[in-house]
Short mmCIF file of C-alpha atoms (C1' of nucleotides) in Angstrom, two decimals:
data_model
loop_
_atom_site.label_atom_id
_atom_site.label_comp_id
_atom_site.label_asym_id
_atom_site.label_seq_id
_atom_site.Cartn_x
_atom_site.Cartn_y
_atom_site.Cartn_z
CA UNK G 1 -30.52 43.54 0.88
CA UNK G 2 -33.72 45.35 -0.72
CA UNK G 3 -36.22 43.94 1.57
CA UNK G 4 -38.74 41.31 3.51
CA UNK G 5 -38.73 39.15 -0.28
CA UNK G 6 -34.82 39.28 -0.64
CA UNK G 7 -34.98 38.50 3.18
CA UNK G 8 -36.82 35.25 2.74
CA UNK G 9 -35.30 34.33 -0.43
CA UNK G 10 -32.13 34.32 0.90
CA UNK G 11 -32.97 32.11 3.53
CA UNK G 12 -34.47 29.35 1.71
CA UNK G 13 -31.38 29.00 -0.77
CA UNK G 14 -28.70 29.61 2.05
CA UNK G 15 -30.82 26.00 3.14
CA UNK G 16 -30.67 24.48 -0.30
CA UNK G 17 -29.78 25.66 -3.84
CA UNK G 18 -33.38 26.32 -5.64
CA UNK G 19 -33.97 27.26 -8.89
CA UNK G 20 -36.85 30.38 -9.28
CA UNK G 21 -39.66 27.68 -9.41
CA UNK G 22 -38.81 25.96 -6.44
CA UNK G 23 -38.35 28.77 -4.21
CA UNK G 24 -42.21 30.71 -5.80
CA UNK G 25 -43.62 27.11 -4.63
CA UNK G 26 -41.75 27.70 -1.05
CA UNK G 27 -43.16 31.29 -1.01
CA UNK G 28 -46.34 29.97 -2.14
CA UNK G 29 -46.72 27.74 1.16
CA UNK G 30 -46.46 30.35 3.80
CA UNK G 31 -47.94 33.12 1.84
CA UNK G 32 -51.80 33.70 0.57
CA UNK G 33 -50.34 32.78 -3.16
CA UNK G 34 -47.53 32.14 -5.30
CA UNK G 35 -45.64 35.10 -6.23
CA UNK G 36 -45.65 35.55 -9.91
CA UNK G 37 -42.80 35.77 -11.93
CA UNK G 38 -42.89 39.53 -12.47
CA UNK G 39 -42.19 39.33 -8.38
CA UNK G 40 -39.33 36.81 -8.09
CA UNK G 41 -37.35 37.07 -10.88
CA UNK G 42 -36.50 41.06 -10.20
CA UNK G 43 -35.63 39.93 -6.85
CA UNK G 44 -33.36 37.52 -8.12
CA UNK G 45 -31.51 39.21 -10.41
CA UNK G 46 -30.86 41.97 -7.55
CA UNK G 47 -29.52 39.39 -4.76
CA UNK G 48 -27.40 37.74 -7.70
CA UNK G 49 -25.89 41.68 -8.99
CA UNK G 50 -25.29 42.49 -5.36
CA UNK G 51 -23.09 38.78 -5.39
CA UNK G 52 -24.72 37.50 -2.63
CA UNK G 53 -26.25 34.45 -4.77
CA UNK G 54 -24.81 32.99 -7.82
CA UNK G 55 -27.03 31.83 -10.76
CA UNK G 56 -26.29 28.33 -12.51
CA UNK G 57 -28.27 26.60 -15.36
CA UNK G 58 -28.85 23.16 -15.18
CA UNK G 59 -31.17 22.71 -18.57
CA UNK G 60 -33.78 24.80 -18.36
CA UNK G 61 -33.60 25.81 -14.91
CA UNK G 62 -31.78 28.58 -13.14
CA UNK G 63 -30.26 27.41 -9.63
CA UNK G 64 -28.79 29.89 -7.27
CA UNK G 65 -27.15 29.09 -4.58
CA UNK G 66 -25.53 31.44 -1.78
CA UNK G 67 -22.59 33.05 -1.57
CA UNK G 68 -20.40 34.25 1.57
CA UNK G 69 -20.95 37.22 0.87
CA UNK G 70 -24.77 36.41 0.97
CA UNK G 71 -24.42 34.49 4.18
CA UNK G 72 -22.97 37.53 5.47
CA UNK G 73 -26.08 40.10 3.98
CA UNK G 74 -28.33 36.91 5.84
CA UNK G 75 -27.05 37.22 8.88
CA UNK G 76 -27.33 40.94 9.31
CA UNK G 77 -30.95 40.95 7.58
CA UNK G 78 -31.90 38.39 9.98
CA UNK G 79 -30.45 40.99 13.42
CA UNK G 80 -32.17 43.72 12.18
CA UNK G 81 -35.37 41.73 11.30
CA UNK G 82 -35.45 40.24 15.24
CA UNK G 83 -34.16 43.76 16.14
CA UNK G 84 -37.48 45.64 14.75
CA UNK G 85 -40.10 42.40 15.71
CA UNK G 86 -38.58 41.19 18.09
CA UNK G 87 -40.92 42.69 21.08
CA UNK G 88 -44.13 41.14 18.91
CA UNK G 89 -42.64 37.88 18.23
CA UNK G 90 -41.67 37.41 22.03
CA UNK G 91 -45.05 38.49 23.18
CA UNK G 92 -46.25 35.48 20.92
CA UNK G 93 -43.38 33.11 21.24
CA UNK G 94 -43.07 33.66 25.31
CA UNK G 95 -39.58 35.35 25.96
CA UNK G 96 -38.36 32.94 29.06
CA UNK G 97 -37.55 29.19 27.48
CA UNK J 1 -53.77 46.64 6.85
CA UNK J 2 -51.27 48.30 4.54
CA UNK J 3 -48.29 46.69 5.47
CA UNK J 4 -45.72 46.00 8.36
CA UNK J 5 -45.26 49.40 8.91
CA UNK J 6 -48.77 50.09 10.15
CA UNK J 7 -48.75 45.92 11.73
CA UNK J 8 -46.02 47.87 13.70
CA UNK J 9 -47.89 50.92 14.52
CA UNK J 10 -51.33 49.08 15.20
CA UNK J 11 -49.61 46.68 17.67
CA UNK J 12 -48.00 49.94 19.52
CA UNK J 13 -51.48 51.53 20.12
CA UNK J 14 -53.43 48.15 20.74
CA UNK J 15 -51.05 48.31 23.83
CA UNK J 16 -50.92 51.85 24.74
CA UNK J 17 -53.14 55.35 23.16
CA UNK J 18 -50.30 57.09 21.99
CA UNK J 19 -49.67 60.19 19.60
CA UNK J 20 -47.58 60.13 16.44
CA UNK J 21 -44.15 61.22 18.08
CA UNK J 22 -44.68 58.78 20.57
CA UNK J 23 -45.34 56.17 18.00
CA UNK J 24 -41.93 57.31 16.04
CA UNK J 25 -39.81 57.41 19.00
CA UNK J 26 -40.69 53.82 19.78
CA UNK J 27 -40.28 53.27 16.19
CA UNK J 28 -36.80 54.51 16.69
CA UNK J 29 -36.07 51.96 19.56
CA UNK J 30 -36.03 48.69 17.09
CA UNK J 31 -35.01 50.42 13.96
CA UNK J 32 -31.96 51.86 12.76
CA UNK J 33 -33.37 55.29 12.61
CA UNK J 34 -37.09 57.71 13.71
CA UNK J 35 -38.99 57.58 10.79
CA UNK J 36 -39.78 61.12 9.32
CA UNK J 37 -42.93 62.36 9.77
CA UNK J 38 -43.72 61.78 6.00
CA UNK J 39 -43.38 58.05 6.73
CA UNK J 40 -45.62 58.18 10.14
CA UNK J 41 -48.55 60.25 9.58
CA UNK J 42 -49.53 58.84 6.14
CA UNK J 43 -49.97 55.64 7.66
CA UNK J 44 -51.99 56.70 10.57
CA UNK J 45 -53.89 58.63 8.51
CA UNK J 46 -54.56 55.55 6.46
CA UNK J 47 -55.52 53.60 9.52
CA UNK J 48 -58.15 56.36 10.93
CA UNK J 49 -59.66 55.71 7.43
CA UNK J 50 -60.27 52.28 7.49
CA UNK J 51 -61.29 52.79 11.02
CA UNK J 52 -58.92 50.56 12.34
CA UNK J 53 -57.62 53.65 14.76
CA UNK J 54 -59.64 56.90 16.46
CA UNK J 55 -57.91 60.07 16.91
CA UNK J 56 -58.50 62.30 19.39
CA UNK J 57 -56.99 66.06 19.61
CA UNK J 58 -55.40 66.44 22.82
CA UNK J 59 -53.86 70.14 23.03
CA UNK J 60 -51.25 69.95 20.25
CA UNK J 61 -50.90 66.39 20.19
CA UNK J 62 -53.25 63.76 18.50
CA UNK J 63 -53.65 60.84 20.46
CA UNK J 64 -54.58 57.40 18.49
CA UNK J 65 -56.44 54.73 20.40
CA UNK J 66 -57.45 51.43 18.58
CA UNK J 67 -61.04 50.27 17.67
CA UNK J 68 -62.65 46.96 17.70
CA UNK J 69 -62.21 46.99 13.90
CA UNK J 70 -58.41 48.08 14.48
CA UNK J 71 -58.23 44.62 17.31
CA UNK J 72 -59.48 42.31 14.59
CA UNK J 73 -57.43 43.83 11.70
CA UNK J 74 -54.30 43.54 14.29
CA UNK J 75 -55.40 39.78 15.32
CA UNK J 76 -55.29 38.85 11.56
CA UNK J 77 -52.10 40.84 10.70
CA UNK J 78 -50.46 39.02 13.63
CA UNK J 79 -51.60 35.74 12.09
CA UNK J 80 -50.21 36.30 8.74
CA UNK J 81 -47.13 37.82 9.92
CA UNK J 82 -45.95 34.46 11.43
CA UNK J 83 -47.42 32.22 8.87
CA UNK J 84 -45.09 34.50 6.51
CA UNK J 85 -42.09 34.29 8.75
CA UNK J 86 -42.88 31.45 11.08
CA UNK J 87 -40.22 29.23 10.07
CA UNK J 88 -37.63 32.44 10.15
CA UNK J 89 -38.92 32.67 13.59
CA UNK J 90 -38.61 29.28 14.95
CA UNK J 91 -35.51 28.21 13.86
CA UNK J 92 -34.04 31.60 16.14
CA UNK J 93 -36.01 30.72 19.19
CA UNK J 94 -36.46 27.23 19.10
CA UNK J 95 -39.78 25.38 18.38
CA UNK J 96 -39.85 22.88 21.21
CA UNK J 97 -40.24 25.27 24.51
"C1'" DC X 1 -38.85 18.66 -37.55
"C1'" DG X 2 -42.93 20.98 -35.35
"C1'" DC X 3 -45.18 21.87 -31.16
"C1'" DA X 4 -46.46 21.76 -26.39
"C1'" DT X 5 -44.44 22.13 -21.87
"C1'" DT X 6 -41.61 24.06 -18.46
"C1'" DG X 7 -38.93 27.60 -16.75
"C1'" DT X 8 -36.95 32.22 -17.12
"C1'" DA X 9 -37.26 37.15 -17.89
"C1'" DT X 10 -39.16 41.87 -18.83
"C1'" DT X 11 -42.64 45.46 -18.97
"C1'" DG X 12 -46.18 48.47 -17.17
"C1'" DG X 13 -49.10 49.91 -13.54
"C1'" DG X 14 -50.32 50.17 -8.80
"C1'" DT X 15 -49.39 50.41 -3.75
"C1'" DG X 16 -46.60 50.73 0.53
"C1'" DC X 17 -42.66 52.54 2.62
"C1'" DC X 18 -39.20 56.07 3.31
"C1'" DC X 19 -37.05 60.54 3.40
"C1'" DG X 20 -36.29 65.62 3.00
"C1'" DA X 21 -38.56 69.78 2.60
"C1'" DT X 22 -42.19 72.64 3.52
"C1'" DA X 23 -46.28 74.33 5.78
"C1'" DC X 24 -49.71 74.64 9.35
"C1'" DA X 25 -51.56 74.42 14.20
"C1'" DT X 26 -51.18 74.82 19.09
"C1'" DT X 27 -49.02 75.94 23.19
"C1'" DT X 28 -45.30 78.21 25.82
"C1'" DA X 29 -42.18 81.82 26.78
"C1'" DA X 30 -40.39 86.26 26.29
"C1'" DT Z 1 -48.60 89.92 21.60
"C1'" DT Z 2 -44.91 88.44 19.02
"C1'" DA Z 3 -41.58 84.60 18.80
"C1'" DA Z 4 -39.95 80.05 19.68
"C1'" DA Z 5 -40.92 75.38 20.43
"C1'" DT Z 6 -43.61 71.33 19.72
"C1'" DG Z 7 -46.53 68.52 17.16
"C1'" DT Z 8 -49.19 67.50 12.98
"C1'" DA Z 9 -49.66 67.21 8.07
"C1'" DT Z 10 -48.65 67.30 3.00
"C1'" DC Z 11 -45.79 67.04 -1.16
"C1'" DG Z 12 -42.37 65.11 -4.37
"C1'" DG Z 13 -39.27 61.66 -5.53
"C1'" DG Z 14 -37.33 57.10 -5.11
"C1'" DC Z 15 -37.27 52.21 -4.12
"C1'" DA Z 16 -39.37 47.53 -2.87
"C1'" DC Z 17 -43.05 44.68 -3.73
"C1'" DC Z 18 -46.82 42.72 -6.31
"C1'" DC Z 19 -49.49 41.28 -10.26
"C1'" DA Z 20 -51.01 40.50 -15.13
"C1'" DA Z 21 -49.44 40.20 -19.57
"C1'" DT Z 22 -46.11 39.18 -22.77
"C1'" DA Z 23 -42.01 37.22 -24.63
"C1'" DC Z 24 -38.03 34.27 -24.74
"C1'" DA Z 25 -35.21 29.91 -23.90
"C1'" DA Z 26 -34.61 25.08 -23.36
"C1'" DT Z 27 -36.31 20.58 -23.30
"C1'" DG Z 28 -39.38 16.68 -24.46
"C1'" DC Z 29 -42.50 14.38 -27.48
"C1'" DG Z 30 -45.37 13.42 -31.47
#
DNA sequence: CGCATTGTATTGGGTGCCCGATACATTTAA
DNA sequence: TTAAATGTATCGGGCACCCAATACAATGCG
């Protein structure tokens, strides 16, 4: 995993196979802006060297789904992410539910 | 606000004055490792700039304390930080409480 | 076919994060 | 008053992220 992007990219295709587009317009809705390509595409090309998505074209688009091996890197980026925020997102979130 | 290191650091001090070994060993708690100090005091250097922290020599220790400016900046960090990852979040702890 | 549209990809430049190494300052202990 | 310990700070290099600009690839349409 490289970082907080790869994190989140990760986890929207381990949801659904998305093609670049797709997942900049997902970014795009809980960010300030849409990431531009110069941002995703690097980031896309690392996940899918490191195997842990796998690139398709369909046309003119580029889907990549996950692999196991990325459901594996997903689960551990997601630990360590609660592991480091976890104290500030349970201050928010309440810890007792 | 830089980034999540210094959301991290901001939300330490908000709760608690602290100096910058404090603020790495509780650094150290949720992360895999202490970060150096080339990591630590470059970002609360960055933060007494912007006036978001105050330091304050005490013996051989510098003790940070948060400003009004440094509340605000924190309130709005906190805000982006689960607009970014809110979805991450919720689907670990459950939206309906 | 020729051309616009849509999607993919790279490059260059800037910033934040991170470490290891080094240096400086202050206090404590010998 | 030296010397060690503790804390602060900077420097250099590397990687992740981010954008703007540019180019390429594939499709759709006149």
């Amino acid at each position: 995993m490289r970082g907080l992007l790869s994190f989140q990219i990760l986890w929207l295709i381990s949801r659904e196979p998305m093609n670049g587009q797709q997942i900049a317009l997902e970014l795009a809705k809980c960010r300030s802006s849409k990431p531009t390509p110069g941002t995703i595409y690097p980031a896309l090309k690392e996940l899918a060297n490191k195997g842990l998505i796998k690139p398709s074209r369909k046309g003119r688009q580029v889907v990549y789904h996950i692999t196991e091996e990325g459901r594996k890197g997903l689960a551990d980026a997601r630990r360590y992410f609660f592991q480091v925020f976890g104290e500030i997102i349970e201050e928010e979130y309440g810890q007792v539910c």
